[in-house]
């Protein structure tokens, strides 16, 4: 009962409640605000600017530099397991920073997409349709909290396992801090690294989960739209002119759906492309670490990291495949409507509309990769290539041998 009071959008509303598709991104957009990428509110201008500077300086800008500088200065002091733990996160941190900058540049498109969802909501009239959207909204918000839990569990696991063995989680470079010199310096560096990584995970949840949140509610509207198409021409009380008007309204509905997709396409294209570039490499380093070097604590942290990396692309790629199937169902639904007895103008318009419906909605990663399950499997398989290469070249044995000699 208390959870419903503070997080009402997590629960499905009754069919009598008004539809608010924009609630599917309610908690997502609140977190996007706390990422510090929105225009500062007038009332809390100074506080928001300071928070934005602290979070983005530590997580977006300095953290990738800290990883690289740490490797240059202290590479010889890393054990193989510590190096791989740091390296697997470093690649993901660099990609996360790039995705944050893309979202920062295009953040207004979230508001534009929600405004288009409001247009779709005005076409929802039946209780069953309202309930379908309510279910999509609650599922969307629950998925967002699931993403947040997985990402934060990883950050916390890595921090605790590192503290247990008396080292900072990633051994990044911080000026004036030498964690080997004293317990105070160790605590300060571990705290700074945890703050930066927790902030990066918080940002990563937002930039990875927004496609899922928006497309889930879009699929609900497309399912309702398919039923609307199937009902065309079935009312005996409608005149030929009224039937034609219903068809024109459906054409307008389809244009609204396409406008919604076009609004989000630049955001999705950029962020998914960046993730596709690094996911195979990151998973490869993680597999090597788990199989060859990790102790129990770091293995648990690495497994939670692997789950977080897989969440960055896999759910949305699955949804893209479902979205393609939904588009084909739209054409089938229109063809199954009562169009044979319509006037010539109605039939000609319907045939043209049918051709448009048969063009599936697809997302491309920077016009290079189609975003689909097949592409996701291809880039993920690269991790096994990385693992195989390391095994065949005996790199792991060489690293372990050099550590024993030191």
Short mmCIF file of C-alpha atoms in Angstrom, two decimals:
data_model
loop_
_atom_site.label_atom_id
_atom_site.label_comp_id
_atom_site.label_asym_id
_atom_site.label_seq_id
_atom_site.Cartn_x
_atom_site.Cartn_y
_atom_site.Cartn_z
CA UNK A 1 0.00 0.00 0.00
CA UNK A 2 2.85 2.37 0.83
CA UNK A 3 4.61 1.58 -2.45
CA UNK A 4 1.43 2.38 -4.41
CA UNK A 5 1.21 5.70 -2.58
CA UNK A 6 4.71 6.87 -3.54
CA UNK A 7 5.03 5.11 -6.92
CA UNK A 8 1.49 4.94 -8.33
CA UNK A 9 2.65 4.51 -11.93
CA UNK A 10 4.08 1.09 -11.03
CA UNK A 11 0.55 -0.27 -10.69
CA UNK A 12 -2.13 -0.81 -13.34
CA UNK A 13 -5.02 1.61 -13.09
CA UNK A 14 -8.64 0.63 -13.60
CA UNK A 15 -10.29 0.88 -17.01
CA UNK A 16 -12.28 3.88 -15.77
CA UNK A 17 -9.17 5.99 -15.20
CA UNK A 18 -8.18 8.44 -17.96
CA UNK A 19 -5.33 7.39 -20.21
CA UNK A 20 -1.90 9.00 -19.72
CA UNK A 21 0.61 7.24 -21.95
CA UNK A 22 3.28 9.73 -20.93
CA UNK A 23 3.27 8.12 -17.47
CA UNK A 24 5.21 5.24 -19.05
CA UNK A 25 8.25 7.52 -18.83
CA UNK A 26 7.29 9.26 -15.58
CA UNK A 27 10.16 7.96 -13.43
CA UNK A 28 12.56 7.82 -16.36
CA UNK A 29 12.18 11.53 -17.08
CA UNK A 30 12.46 12.39 -13.40
CA UNK A 31 15.82 10.62 -13.38
CA UNK A 32 16.80 12.34 -16.63
CA UNK A 33 16.18 15.62 -14.78
CA UNK A 34 18.53 14.49 -12.00
CA UNK A 35 21.16 13.63 -14.61
CA UNK A 36 21.60 17.39 -14.85
CA UNK A 37 20.91 17.62 -18.59
CA UNK A 38 17.73 19.69 -18.38
CA UNK A 39 17.38 23.46 -18.28
CA UNK A 40 17.84 24.55 -14.64
CA UNK A 41 14.58 25.40 -12.84
CA UNK A 42 14.39 29.05 -11.80
CA UNK A 43 13.63 28.25 -8.15
CA UNK A 44 16.64 25.93 -7.69
CA UNK A 45 18.92 27.33 -10.37
CA UNK A 46 22.16 27.40 -8.36
CA UNK A 47 21.58 24.03 -6.67
CA UNK A 48 20.74 22.34 -9.97
CA UNK A 49 23.77 23.81 -11.74
CA UNK A 50 26.09 22.69 -8.92
CA UNK A 51 24.58 19.19 -8.89
CA UNK A 52 24.83 18.95 -12.68
CA UNK A 53 28.46 20.05 -12.58
CA UNK A 54 29.42 17.60 -9.80
CA UNK A 55 27.70 14.58 -11.36
CA UNK A 56 28.72 15.18 -14.96
CA UNK A 57 32.27 16.23 -14.10
CA UNK A 58 32.84 13.06 -12.06
CA UNK A 59 30.85 10.53 -14.12
CA UNK A 60 30.59 11.87 -17.66
CA UNK A 61 33.86 13.70 -18.21
CA UNK A 62 36.54 12.78 -15.67
CA UNK A 63 35.84 9.07 -15.15
CA UNK A 64 36.92 7.99 -18.69
CA UNK A 65 40.03 10.16 -18.32
CA UNK A 66 40.70 8.70 -14.87
CA UNK A 67 40.64 5.15 -16.23
CA UNK A 68 43.08 5.96 -19.03
CA UNK A 69 45.44 7.97 -16.81
CA UNK A 70 45.44 5.20 -14.20
CA UNK A 71 46.54 2.67 -16.83
CA UNK A 72 49.37 4.91 -18.03
CA UNK A 73 50.73 5.67 -14.55
CA UNK A 74 50.03 2.48 -12.58
CA UNK A 75 49.77 -0.28 -15.20
CA UNK A 76 52.58 -2.33 -13.67
CA UNK A 77 50.82 -2.34 -10.30
CA UNK A 78 47.62 -4.00 -11.57
CA UNK A 79 47.10 -7.70 -11.13
CA UNK A 80 45.55 -9.39 -14.22
CA UNK A 81 42.16 -9.66 -12.53
CA UNK A 82 42.21 -6.06 -11.35
CA UNK A 83 43.26 -4.86 -14.79
CA UNK A 84 40.43 -6.74 -16.54
CA UNK A 85 37.90 -5.58 -13.95
CA UNK A 86 38.96 -2.02 -14.63
CA UNK A 87 39.26 -2.43 -18.42
CA UNK A 88 35.83 -3.97 -18.91
CA UNK A 89 34.27 -1.02 -17.10
CA UNK A 90 36.50 1.53 -18.82
CA UNK A 91 35.16 0.69 -22.29
CA UNK A 92 31.61 0.83 -20.97
CA UNK A 93 32.31 4.13 -19.20
CA UNK A 94 33.58 5.69 -22.42
CA UNK A 95 30.47 4.51 -24.27
CA UNK A 96 28.22 5.72 -21.43
CA UNK A 97 29.73 9.20 -21.57
CA UNK A 98 29.14 9.33 -25.33
CA UNK A 99 25.52 8.22 -24.92
CA UNK A 100 24.93 10.82 -22.20
CA UNK A 101 26.21 13.55 -24.50
CA UNK A 102 23.89 12.34 -27.29
CA UNK A 103 20.89 12.39 -24.95
CA UNK A 104 21.97 15.78 -23.58
CA UNK A 105 21.96 17.24 -27.09
CA UNK A 106 18.56 15.75 -28.01
CA UNK A 107 16.79 15.68 -24.63
CA UNK A 108 13.92 17.88 -25.87
CA UNK A 109 12.79 15.03 -28.09
CA UNK A 110 11.56 13.21 -24.98
CA UNK A 111 9.04 16.01 -24.42
CA UNK A 112 8.08 16.05 -28.10
CA UNK A 113 7.50 12.28 -28.02
CA UNK A 114 5.28 12.61 -24.95
CA UNK A 115 3.27 15.36 -26.67
CA UNK A 116 2.66 12.97 -29.57
CA UNK A 117 1.58 10.26 -27.10
CA UNK A 118 -1.01 12.74 -25.80
CA UNK A 119 -2.40 12.94 -29.35
CA UNK A 120 -2.68 9.15 -29.47
CA UNK A 121 -4.45 9.14 -26.10
CA UNK A 122 -7.25 11.30 -27.46
CA UNK A 123 -8.24 8.44 -29.77
CA UNK A 124 -8.65 6.00 -26.85
CA UNK A 125 -12.34 5.71 -26.00
CA UNK A 126 -13.13 2.11 -24.96
CA UNK A 127 -12.52 0.75 -21.43
CA UNK A 128 -10.59 -2.22 -22.83
CA UNK A 129 -8.31 0.12 -24.76
CA UNK A 130 -7.66 2.21 -21.68
CA UNK A 131 -6.80 -0.90 -19.67
CA UNK A 132 -4.35 -2.03 -22.35
CA UNK A 133 -2.48 1.29 -22.19
CA UNK A 134 -2.54 1.24 -18.37
CA UNK A 135 -0.87 -2.18 -18.41
CA UNK A 136 1.82 -0.97 -20.79
CA UNK A 137 2.46 2.05 -18.56
CA UNK A 138 2.88 0.00 -15.37
CA UNK A 139 5.08 -2.59 -17.13
CA UNK A 140 7.26 0.17 -18.55
CA UNK A 141 7.89 1.69 -15.12
CA UNK A 142 8.57 -1.68 -13.52
CA UNK A 143 11.19 -2.41 -16.19
CA UNK A 144 12.83 0.92 -15.46
CA UNK A 145 13.15 0.07 -11.76
CA UNK A 146 14.47 -3.39 -12.67
CA UNK A 147 17.19 -1.77 -14.81
CA UNK A 148 18.05 0.57 -11.95
CA UNK A 149 18.33 -2.32 -9.49
CA UNK A 150 20.62 -4.39 -11.74
CA UNK A 151 22.96 -1.49 -12.49
CA UNK A 152 23.21 -0.30 -8.89
CA UNK A 153 23.76 -3.85 -7.60
CA UNK A 154 26.78 -4.09 -9.88
CA UNK A 155 28.25 -0.77 -8.68
CA UNK A 156 27.74 -1.70 -5.03
CA UNK A 157 29.06 -5.28 -5.42
CA UNK A 158 32.25 -4.04 -7.07
CA UNK A 159 32.75 -1.42 -4.37
CA UNK A 160 32.26 -3.86 -1.49
CA UNK A 161 34.45 -6.61 -2.97
CA UNK A 162 37.25 -4.09 -3.57
CA UNK A 163 37.04 -2.66 -0.06
CA UNK A 164 37.13 -6.19 1.36
CA UNK A 165 40.57 -6.78 -0.19
CA UNK A 166 41.78 -3.28 0.67
CA UNK A 167 41.92 -1.69 -2.79
CA UNK A 168 39.89 0.91 -4.69
CA UNK A 169 37.39 -0.66 -7.11
CA UNK A 170 39.04 0.55 -10.36
CA UNK A 171 42.28 2.29 -9.26
CA UNK A 172 41.55 5.40 -11.32
CA UNK A 173 43.96 8.30 -11.21
CA UNK A 174 43.08 11.15 -8.85
CA UNK A 175 45.59 13.97 -8.31
CA UNK A 176 46.92 14.31 -4.75
CA UNK A 177 45.50 10.90 -3.78
CA UNK A 178 47.69 7.84 -3.27
CA UNK A 179 45.54 5.08 -1.85
CA UNK A 180 48.64 3.07 -0.90
CA UNK A 181 49.89 5.78 1.46
CA UNK A 182 47.15 5.67 4.11
CA UNK A 183 43.73 4.33 5.01
CA UNK A 184 42.29 7.84 4.68
CA UNK A 185 43.48 8.14 1.08
CA UNK A 186 42.11 4.66 0.35
CA UNK A 187 38.71 5.62 1.77
CA UNK A 188 38.65 8.90 -0.15
CA UNK A 189 39.56 7.30 -3.46
CA UNK A 190 37.14 4.40 -3.00
CA UNK A 191 34.38 6.88 -2.14
CA UNK A 192 35.13 9.04 -5.17
CA UNK A 193 35.22 6.03 -7.48
CA UNK A 194 31.94 4.71 -6.07
CA UNK A 195 30.25 8.10 -6.47
CA UNK A 196 31.48 8.37 -10.06
CA UNK A 197 30.45 4.80 -10.92
CA UNK A 198 27.06 5.03 -9.18
CA UNK A 199 26.46 8.28 -11.07
CA UNK A 200 27.49 6.63 -14.33
CA UNK A 201 25.17 3.68 -13.65
CA UNK A 202 22.34 6.10 -12.86
CA UNK A 203 22.97 7.86 -16.18
CA UNK A 204 23.33 4.56 -18.01
CA UNK A 205 19.92 3.38 -16.80
CA UNK A 206 18.32 6.48 -18.31
CA UNK A 207 20.12 6.33 -21.66
CA UNK A 208 19.58 2.55 -22.01
CA UNK A 209 16.00 2.20 -20.76
CA UNK A 210 14.25 5.06 -22.57
CA UNK A 211 13.85 3.12 -25.89
CA UNK A 212 12.17 0.27 -24.03
CA UNK A 213 9.85 2.62 -22.12
CA UNK A 214 8.71 4.48 -25.21
CA UNK A 215 8.36 1.47 -27.51
CA UNK A 216 6.37 -0.56 -24.98
CA UNK A 217 3.61 2.04 -24.87
CA UNK A 218 3.86 2.47 -28.66
CA UNK A 219 3.16 -1.24 -29.10
CA UNK A 220 0.05 -0.90 -26.94
CA UNK A 221 -1.22 1.90 -29.19
CA UNK A 222 -0.41 -0.12 -32.31
CA UNK A 223 -2.39 -3.07 -30.97
CA UNK A 224 -5.37 -0.79 -30.36
CA UNK A 225 -4.90 0.73 -33.80
CA UNK A 226 -4.97 -2.76 -35.38
CA UNK A 227 -8.37 -3.42 -33.78
CA UNK A 228 -9.59 -0.03 -35.03
CA UNK A 229 -8.56 -0.94 -38.57
CA UNK A 230 -10.31 -4.30 -38.36
CA UNK A 231 -13.57 -2.57 -37.40
CA UNK A 232 -13.60 -0.33 -40.48
CA UNK A 233 -16.76 -0.70 -42.52
CA UNK A 234 -18.42 -3.14 -40.09
CA UNK A 235 -21.11 -0.73 -38.82
CA UNK A 236 -24.29 -1.06 -40.85
CA UNK A 237 -25.51 2.33 -39.58
CA UNK A 238 -22.64 4.23 -41.28
CA UNK A 239 -23.05 5.80 -44.68
CA UNK A 240 -20.38 5.55 -47.38
CA UNK A 241 -19.20 9.05 -46.52
CA UNK A 242 -18.90 8.20 -42.82
CA UNK A 243 -16.92 5.06 -43.65
CA UNK A 244 -14.54 7.12 -45.74
CA UNK A 245 -14.13 9.58 -42.86
CA UNK A 246 -13.27 6.70 -40.50
CA UNK A 247 -10.65 5.51 -42.98
CA UNK A 248 -9.15 9.00 -43.24
CA UNK A 249 -9.00 9.18 -39.43
CA UNK A 250 -7.07 5.90 -39.38
CA UNK A 251 -4.65 7.27 -41.96
CA UNK A 252 -4.09 10.27 -39.70
CA UNK A 253 -3.54 7.92 -36.75
CA UNK A 254 -0.85 6.12 -38.72
CA UNK A 255 0.85 9.41 -39.53
CA UNK A 256 0.92 10.23 -35.81
CA UNK A 257 2.59 6.86 -35.10
CA UNK A 258 5.21 7.51 -37.77
CA UNK A 259 5.81 11.00 -36.41
CA UNK A 260 6.38 9.52 -32.95
CA UNK A 261 8.94 7.06 -34.34
CA UNK A 262 10.71 9.77 -36.35
CA UNK A 263 10.93 11.92 -33.23
CA UNK A 264 12.85 9.24 -31.32
CA UNK A 265 14.87 7.85 -34.23
CA UNK A 266 17.94 10.16 -33.94
CA UNK A 267 18.24 9.45 -30.20
CA UNK A 268 17.90 5.70 -30.55
CA UNK A 269 20.17 5.55 -33.60
CA UNK A 270 23.05 7.26 -31.81
CA UNK A 271 22.90 5.57 -28.41
CA UNK A 272 22.39 2.01 -29.73
CA UNK A 273 25.16 2.45 -32.31
CA UNK A 274 27.64 3.39 -29.58
CA UNK A 275 26.62 0.39 -27.50
CA UNK A 276 26.87 -2.01 -30.43
CA UNK A 277 30.46 -0.89 -30.97
CA UNK A 278 31.65 -1.90 -27.49
CA UNK A 279 29.32 -4.65 -26.23
CA UNK A 280 31.30 -7.57 -27.73
CA UNK A 281 34.63 -6.28 -26.45
CA UNK A 282 33.27 -5.55 -22.98
CA UNK A 283 31.64 -8.98 -22.64
CA UNK A 284 34.84 -10.64 -23.90
CA UNK A 285 36.97 -9.01 -21.21
CA UNK A 286 34.36 -9.91 -18.61
CA UNK A 287 34.33 -13.58 -19.64
CA UNK A 288 38.14 -13.74 -19.47
CA UNK A 289 38.08 -12.19 -16.01
CA UNK A 290 35.41 -14.56 -14.67
CA UNK A 291 36.91 -17.76 -16.09
CA UNK A 292 40.61 -17.13 -15.54
CA UNK A 293 41.27 -14.60 -12.80
CA UNK A 294 38.30 -13.63 -10.64
CA UNK A 295 37.83 -14.69 -7.02
CA UNK A 296 34.33 -15.25 -5.66
CA UNK A 297 33.60 -11.61 -4.84
CA UNK A 298 34.88 -10.19 -8.12
CA UNK A 299 33.17 -13.00 -10.07
CA UNK A 300 29.80 -12.03 -8.57
CA UNK A 301 30.47 -8.39 -9.42
CA UNK A 302 31.52 -9.35 -12.96
CA UNK A 303 28.38 -11.45 -13.46
CA UNK A 304 26.18 -8.55 -12.36
CA UNK A 305 28.16 -6.32 -14.76
CA UNK A 306 27.55 -8.79 -17.58
CA UNK A 307 23.82 -8.76 -16.83
CA UNK A 308 23.84 -4.95 -16.96
CA UNK A 309 25.71 -4.93 -20.29
CA UNK A 310 23.26 -7.40 -21.83
CA UNK A 311 20.37 -5.23 -20.67
CA UNK A 312 21.80 -2.28 -22.59
CA UNK A 313 20.80 -3.70 -25.99
CA UNK A 314 18.95 -7.02 -25.72
CA UNK A 315 15.48 -5.93 -24.49
CA UNK A 316 15.19 -3.14 -27.06
CA UNK A 317 16.39 -5.40 -29.90
CA UNK A 318 13.69 -7.92 -28.96
CA UNK A 319 11.10 -5.13 -28.96
CA UNK A 320 12.25 -4.03 -32.42
CA UNK A 321 11.52 -7.52 -33.76
CA UNK A 322 8.08 -7.45 -32.15
CA UNK A 323 7.49 -3.98 -33.60
CA UNK A 324 8.14 -5.29 -37.11
CA UNK A 325 5.58 -8.04 -36.54
CA UNK A 326 3.09 -5.47 -35.23
CA UNK A 327 3.44 -3.52 -38.49
CA UNK A 328 2.62 -6.59 -40.55
CA UNK A 329 -0.41 -7.19 -38.35
CA UNK A 330 -1.64 -3.68 -39.16
CA UNK A 331 -1.76 -4.55 -42.87
CA UNK A 332 -3.53 -7.83 -42.11
CA UNK A 333 -6.08 -6.04 -39.95
CA UNK A 334 -6.88 -3.49 -42.64
CA UNK A 335 -7.26 -6.23 -45.25
CA UNK A 336 -9.62 -8.12 -42.92
CA UNK A 337 -11.91 -5.11 -42.59
CA UNK A 338 -15.16 -4.85 -44.56
CA UNK A 339 -13.83 -3.02 -47.61
CA UNK A 340 -15.23 -5.10 -50.50
CA UNK A 341 -18.62 -3.37 -50.47
CA UNK A 342 -17.13 0.13 -50.30
CA UNK A 343 -17.28 2.73 -53.04
CA UNK A 344 -14.43 3.11 -55.51
CA UNK A 345 -12.92 6.11 -53.73
CA UNK A 346 -12.88 4.16 -50.45
CA UNK A 347 -11.26 1.11 -52.06
CA UNK A 348 -8.58 3.12 -53.87
CA UNK A 349 -7.66 5.00 -50.69
CA UNK A 350 -7.61 1.76 -48.71
CA UNK A 351 -5.28 0.07 -51.21
CA UNK A 352 -2.83 2.98 -51.06
CA UNK A 353 -3.01 2.94 -47.26
CA UNK A 354 -2.44 -0.84 -47.25
CA UNK A 355 0.81 -0.38 -49.16
CA UNK A 356 1.98 2.14 -46.55
CA UNK A 357 1.09 -0.18 -43.67
CA UNK A 358 3.14 -2.99 -45.21
CA UNK A 359 6.32 -0.94 -44.78
CA UNK A 360 7.56 -2.02 -41.33
CA UNK A 361 8.82 0.42 -38.73
CA UNK A 362 12.53 -0.22 -38.29
CA UNK A 363 15.31 1.47 -36.36
CA UNK A 364 18.86 1.72 -37.66
CA UNK A 365 22.03 2.29 -35.66
CA UNK A 366 23.50 5.30 -37.53
CA UNK A 367 22.31 3.74 -40.83
CA UNK A 368 24.94 1.03 -40.36
CA UNK A 369 23.29 -1.77 -38.36
CA UNK A 370 19.59 -2.68 -38.29
CA UNK A 371 18.55 -2.79 -34.64
CA UNK A 372 17.26 -6.34 -34.23
CA UNK A 373 17.86 -9.56 -32.34
CA UNK A 374 20.05 -10.83 -35.18
CA UNK A 375 22.39 -7.84 -34.95
CA UNK A 376 22.49 -8.10 -31.17
CA UNK A 377 23.50 -11.77 -31.38
CA UNK A 378 26.19 -10.94 -33.95
CA UNK A 379 27.84 -8.24 -31.84
CA UNK A 380 27.52 -10.35 -28.69
CA UNK A 381 29.22 -13.32 -30.38
CA UNK A 382 32.28 -11.14 -30.82
CA UNK A 383 32.90 -11.60 -27.08
CA UNK A 384 33.59 -15.30 -27.67
CA UNK A 385 36.04 -14.34 -30.42
CA UNK A 386 37.88 -12.12 -27.94
CA UNK A 387 37.93 -14.92 -25.35
CA UNK A 388 39.17 -17.47 -27.92
CA UNK A 389 41.92 -15.13 -29.12
CA UNK A 390 43.19 -14.62 -25.58
CA UNK A 391 43.17 -18.38 -24.92
CA UNK A 392 44.98 -19.27 -28.15
CA UNK A 393 47.69 -16.66 -27.61
CA UNK A 394 48.16 -17.75 -23.96
CA UNK A 395 47.87 -14.15 -22.87
CA UNK A 396 46.23 -15.13 -19.59
CA UNK A 397 49.07 -17.54 -18.69
CA UNK A 398 51.67 -14.90 -19.53
CA UNK A 399 49.94 -12.32 -17.34
CA UNK A 400 49.65 -14.77 -14.44
CA UNK A 401 53.30 -15.79 -14.84
CA UNK A 402 54.51 -12.19 -14.86
CA UNK A 403 52.50 -11.51 -11.70
CA UNK A 404 54.09 -14.50 -9.93
CA UNK A 405 57.58 -13.36 -10.94
CA UNK A 406 56.95 -9.90 -9.47
#
